[in-house]
Amino acid sequence: MSFVRRAATVLAATAALTAGLALPALAHVTIQPGTAEQGAFTKVAFRVPNERDNASTTKIEVSFPADHPLAFVSVKPVPGWAVKVTESKLATPVKTEYGDLEEAVTTVVWSGGKINPGEFQEFEVSMGQLPKDTDRLLFPTKQTYSNGEVVDWSEAPKADGTEPEHPAPLLKLVPAAASSPSASPSTAAAAASPVATSVVLNPAASDGTARLLGGAGLVVGVIGVVVGALGLRRRSA
C-alpha cells in the first residue's frame, strides 16, 4: 500500500508541475476569431493578456504581413490608448481587384494605456481584402511591459505541429463558403412587389363601428323626415 501511495503522490506532483509549466504557454497574444475567408474583408481582435505579476503591459506593436499586403486597414479606438498606423511603400506593387497597390499598412502600435496583471485587452482591426493564394497570415507582435521588458511574439508554427515558445498571432484562411441558393421566382416577386397590409378589427371594435354607423344613419333619416314635413307645410300654405 505504501508503494501505491508513493506512486500516486509522485504522479500527482508530476501532473501539477506539468500543468503549471503549460499554463504560461497558453497566455500569448492571439487573434480572435482565428479564421477568416479567403478574398473577404473581416474584423479581428488582437487579444493581449498580461503575463507578469509585477508589471503592466503598456505598448503593443503589431506587424502586418509584407508578403501579402492588405489594401484596407482601419482600427477601432480603445479608450485610454493612442494608436498609430504606419503605411510604407511596397518594393513591388501588388495587383488587386481595385488596381495596383503601391502602399500598405506595415505596423499598428497601441500605447499609453495599461493592462494590469491578471487582465487582458482586445484591440480590434477591420481589414481586407484577404489574399486567396495562402492559407494563413502571421502578425508578429511585440508586447512591452512597464518594467522595460519586451516580449517578441514572432515565431511561426513548427513543421511538426507543436507550438513554439513565442508564437506569432496566426489568422487561418479558409476557402470562401458557397453562395446561398437563389430565391425562387415567387419569393423574388413577393420581395420586389409592395406588400398589402390588411387590417383585422376585433369583434368589439366591429360591433362599435356598426352601432356608430347605424346611429348616424338614424340621424340622417330623422333629418330627412323633418325636411320632408317642412316641405309639405309650405306646399299646403
C-alpha positions as semicolon CSV with decimal commas, in nm:
position;residue;x (nm);y (nm);z (nm)
1;M;0,000;0,000;0,000
2;S;0,283;0,239;0,084
3;F;0,435;0,184;-0,261
4;V;0,100;0,257;-0,429
5;R;0,054;0,572;-0,226
6;R;0,403;0,694;-0,309
7;A;0,348;0,626;-0,678
8;A;0,020;0,814;-0,671
9;T;0,184;1,107;-0,493
10;V;0,463;1,124;-0,749
11;L;0,216;1,112;-1,038
12;A;0,003;1,387;-0,885
13;A;0,307;1,608;-0,828
14;T;0,426;1,548;-1,183
15;A;0,084;1,633;-1,325
16;A;0,067;1,952;-1,118
17;L;0,415;2,056;-1,229
18;T;0,333;1,985;-1,593
19;A;0,012;2,186;-1,573
20;G;0,196;2,471;-1,405
21;L;0,453;2,479;-1,682
22;A;0,192;2,452;-1,956
23;L;-0,030;2,736;-1,838
24;P;0,202;3,026;-1,927
25;A;0,231;2,897;-2,284
26;L;-0,142;2,941;-2,328
27;A;-0,135;3,310;-2,235
28;H;0,008;3,455;-2,553
29;V;-0,115;3,719;-2,797
30;T;-0,379;3,572;-3,029
31;I;-0,626;3,674;-3,300
32;Q;-0,998;3,633;-3,234
33;P;-1,159;3,476;-3,427
34;G;-0,873;3,268;-3,559
35;T;-1,016;3,202;-3,907
36;A;-1,148;3,410;-4,196
37;E;-1,249;3,354;-4,558
38;Q;-1,002;3,399;-4,841
39;G;-1,073;3,703;-5,056
40;A;-1,305;3,858;-4,797
41;F;-1,299;4,152;-4,560
42;T;-1,301;4,072;-4,190
43;K;-1,284;4,218;-3,842
44;V;-1,048;4,064;-3,589
45;A;-0,932;4,144;-3,238
46;F;-0,576;4,108;-3,114
47;R;-0,624;3,966;-2,765
48;V;-0,338;4,061;-2,535
49;P;-0,317;3,907;-2,186
50;N;-0,079;4,039;-1,921
51;E;0,157;3,760;-1,818
52;R;0,353;3,937;-1,547
53;D;0,265;3,971;-1,179
54;N;0,489;4,272;-1,118
55;A;0,441;4,480;-1,435
56;S;0,169;4,609;-1,666
57;T;0,153;4,596;-2,046
58;T;0,193;4,950;-2,182
59;K;0,254;4,907;-2,555
60;I;0,153;4,668;-2,834
61;E;0,316;4,674;-3,179
62;V;0,162;4,454;-3,450
63;S;0,343;4,399;-3,780
64;F;0,127;4,328;-4,084
65;P;0,238;4,073;-4,346
66;A;0,462;4,222;-4,615
67;D;0,435;3,920;-4,844
68;H;0,056;3,956;-4,857
69;P;-0,012;4,329;-4,801
70;L;-0,364;4,439;-4,718
71;A;-0,514;4,732;-4,906
72;F;-0,764;4,839;-4,641
73;V;-0,692;4,855;-4,269
74;S;-0,885;5,052;-4,008
75;V;-0,872;5,040;-3,630
76;K;-1,136;5,076;-3,361
77;P;-1,050;5,329;-3,088
78;V;-0,969;5,181;-2,748
79;P;-1,041;5,412;-2,452
80;G;-0,719;5,516;-2,283
81;W;-0,496;5,403;-2,570
82;A;-0,337;5,603;-2,852
83;V;-0,298;5,429;-3,188
84;K;-0,053;5,490;-3,471
85;V;-0,098;5,329;-3,812
86;T;0,210;5,327;-4,036
87;E;0,195;5,279;-4,413
88;S;0,502;5,200;-4,620
89;K;0,576;5,189;-4,989
90;L;0,593;4,838;-5,127
91;A;0,907;4,727;-5,307
92;T;0,690;4,574;-5,578
93;P;0,332;4,693;-5,641
94;V;0,070;4,425;-5,586
95;K;-0,216;4,385;-5,832
96;T;-0,560;4,377;-5,669
97;E;-0,920;4,396;-5,784
98;Y;-0,906;4,767;-5,706
99;G;-0,588;4,840;-5,902
100;D;-0,217;4,830;-5,825
101;L;-0,139;4,854;-5,455
102;E;0,178;5,058;-5,403
103;E;0,146;5,131;-5,029
104;A;0,009;4,923;-4,745
105;V;-0,011;4,922;-4,367
106;T;0,303;4,772;-4,217
107;T;0,258;4,833;-3,843
108;V;-0,010;4,933;-3,595
109;V;0,102;5,050;-3,249
110;W;-0,116;5,097;-2,942
111;S;0,040;5,283;-2,650
112;G;-0,041;5,500;-2,350
113;G;-0,281;5,255;-2,189
114;K;-0,227;4,985;-1,931
115;I;-0,312;4,617;-1,899
116;N;-0,273;4,525;-1,535
117;P;-0,164;4,184;-1,403
118;G;-0,445;3,931;-1,433
119;E;-0,618;4,133;-1,708
120;F;-0,634;4,130;-2,088
121;Q;-0,730;4,378;-2,358
122;E;-0,861;4,336;-2,713
123;F;-0,758;4,566;-2,999
124;E;-1,000;4,545;-3,294
125;V;-0,897;4,589;-3,658
126;S;-1,102;4,577;-3,977
127;M;-0,901;4,467;-4,279
128;G;-0,909;4,327;-4,628
129;Q;-0,910;4,217;-4,895
130;L;-0,763;3,895;-4,762
131;P;-0,542;3,703;-5,007
132;K;-0,664;3,398;-5,194
133;D;-0,326;3,233;-5,254
134;T;-0,236;3,142;-4,896
135;D;-0,399;2,961;-4,608
136;R;-0,260;3,174;-4,326
137;L;-0,133;3,518;-4,227
138;L;0,115;3,586;-3,946
139;F;0,112;3,909;-3,744
140;P;0,436;3,929;-3,539
141;T;0,367;4,129;-3,223
142;K;0,587;4,298;-2,964
143;Q;0,447;4,336;-2,612
144;T;0,616;4,597;-2,392
145;Y;0,587;4,597;-2,013
146;S;0,613;4,885;-1,767
147;N;0,946;4,747;-1,636
148;G;1,102;4,776;-1,983
149;E;1,071;4,409;-2,078
150;V;0,973;4,340;-2,441
151;V;0,829;4,002;-2,542
152;D;0,852;3,930;-2,914
153;W;0,566;3,707;-3,032
154;S;0,702;3,634;-3,379
155;E;0,771;3,263;-3,419
156;A;0,598;3,072;-3,699
157;P;0,426;2,737;-3,631
158;K;0,663;2,442;-3,627
159;A;0,659;2,183;-3,903
160;D;0,571;1,905;-3,660
161;G;0,262;2,091;-3,543
162;T;0,390;2,179;-3,197
163;E;0,361;2,533;-3,071
164;P;0,677;2,744;-3,042
165;E;0,765;2,928;-2,724
166;H;0,663;3,271;-2,860
167;P;0,412;3,207;-3,141
168;A;0,307;3,495;-3,364
169;P;-0,066;3,567;-3,381
170;L;-0,199;3,347;-3,662
171;L;-0,504;3,403;-3,883
172;K;-0,605;3,091;-4,075
173;L;-0,765;3,148;-4,415
174;V;-1,026;2,908;-4,547
175;P;-1,196;2,888;-4,889
176;A;-1,497;3,113;-4,928
177;A;-1,827;2,946;-4,842
178;A;-2,055;2,853;-5,133
179;S;-2,305;3,125;-5,212
180;S;-2,655;3,066;-5,083
181;P;-2,912;2,933;-5,337
182;S;-3,101;3,200;-5,527
183;A;-3,454;3,273;-5,423
184;S;-3,739;3,115;-5,618
185;P;-3,926;3,337;-5,871
186;S;-4,230;3,357;-5,645
187;T;-4,016;3,458;-5,347
188;A;-3,832;3,717;-5,551
189;A;-4,157;3,857;-5,686
190;A;-4,303;3,878;-5,338
191;A;-3,994;4,059;-5,215
192;A;-3,998;4,304;-5,505
193;S;-4,369;4,386;-5,501
194;P;-4,533;4,604;-5,235
195;V;-4,689;4,409;-4,953
196;A;-5,055;4,481;-4,891
197;T;-5,139;4,516;-4,526
198;S;-5,483;4,401;-4,416
199;V;-5,643;4,540;-4,102
200;V;-5,850;4,299;-3,895
201;L;-6,079;4,450;-3,635
202;N;-6,168;4,262;-3,323
203;P;-6,536;4,178;-3,265
204;A;-6,582;4,450;-3,007
205;A;-6,440;4,714;-3,238
206;S;-6,650;4,586;-3,530
207;D;-6,969;4,595;-3,318
208;G;-6,893;4,950;-3,202
209;T;-6,833;5,063;-3,558
210;A;-7,160;4,908;-3,671
211;R;-7,351;5,083;-3,394
212;L;-7,187;5,414;-3,480
213;L;-7,281;5,378;-3,846
214;G;-7,634;5,273;-3,752
215;G;-7,676;5,575;-3,526
216;A;-7,551;5,807;-3,797
217;G;-7,797;5,656;-4,043
218;L;-8,083;5,705;-3,797
219;V;-7,995;6,073;-3,752
220;V;-7,983;6,123;-4,126
221;G;-8,322;5,955;-4,157
222;V;-8,480;6,181;-3,893
223;I;-8,339;6,488;-4,066
224;G;-8,491;6,365;-4,393
225;V;-8,832;6,324;-4,230
226;V;-8,819;6,676;-4,081
227;V;-8,719;6,829;-4,411
228;G;-8,999;6,643;-4,587
229;A;-9,255;6,762;-4,333
230;L;-9,148;7,121;-4,373
231;G;-9,180;7,087;-4,749
232;L;-9,539;6,962;-4,717
233;R;-9,628;7,252;-4,489
234;R;-9,502;7,505;-4,736
235;R;-9,697;7,347;-5,016
236;S;-10,017;7,347;-4,805
237;A;-9,969;7,717;-4,722
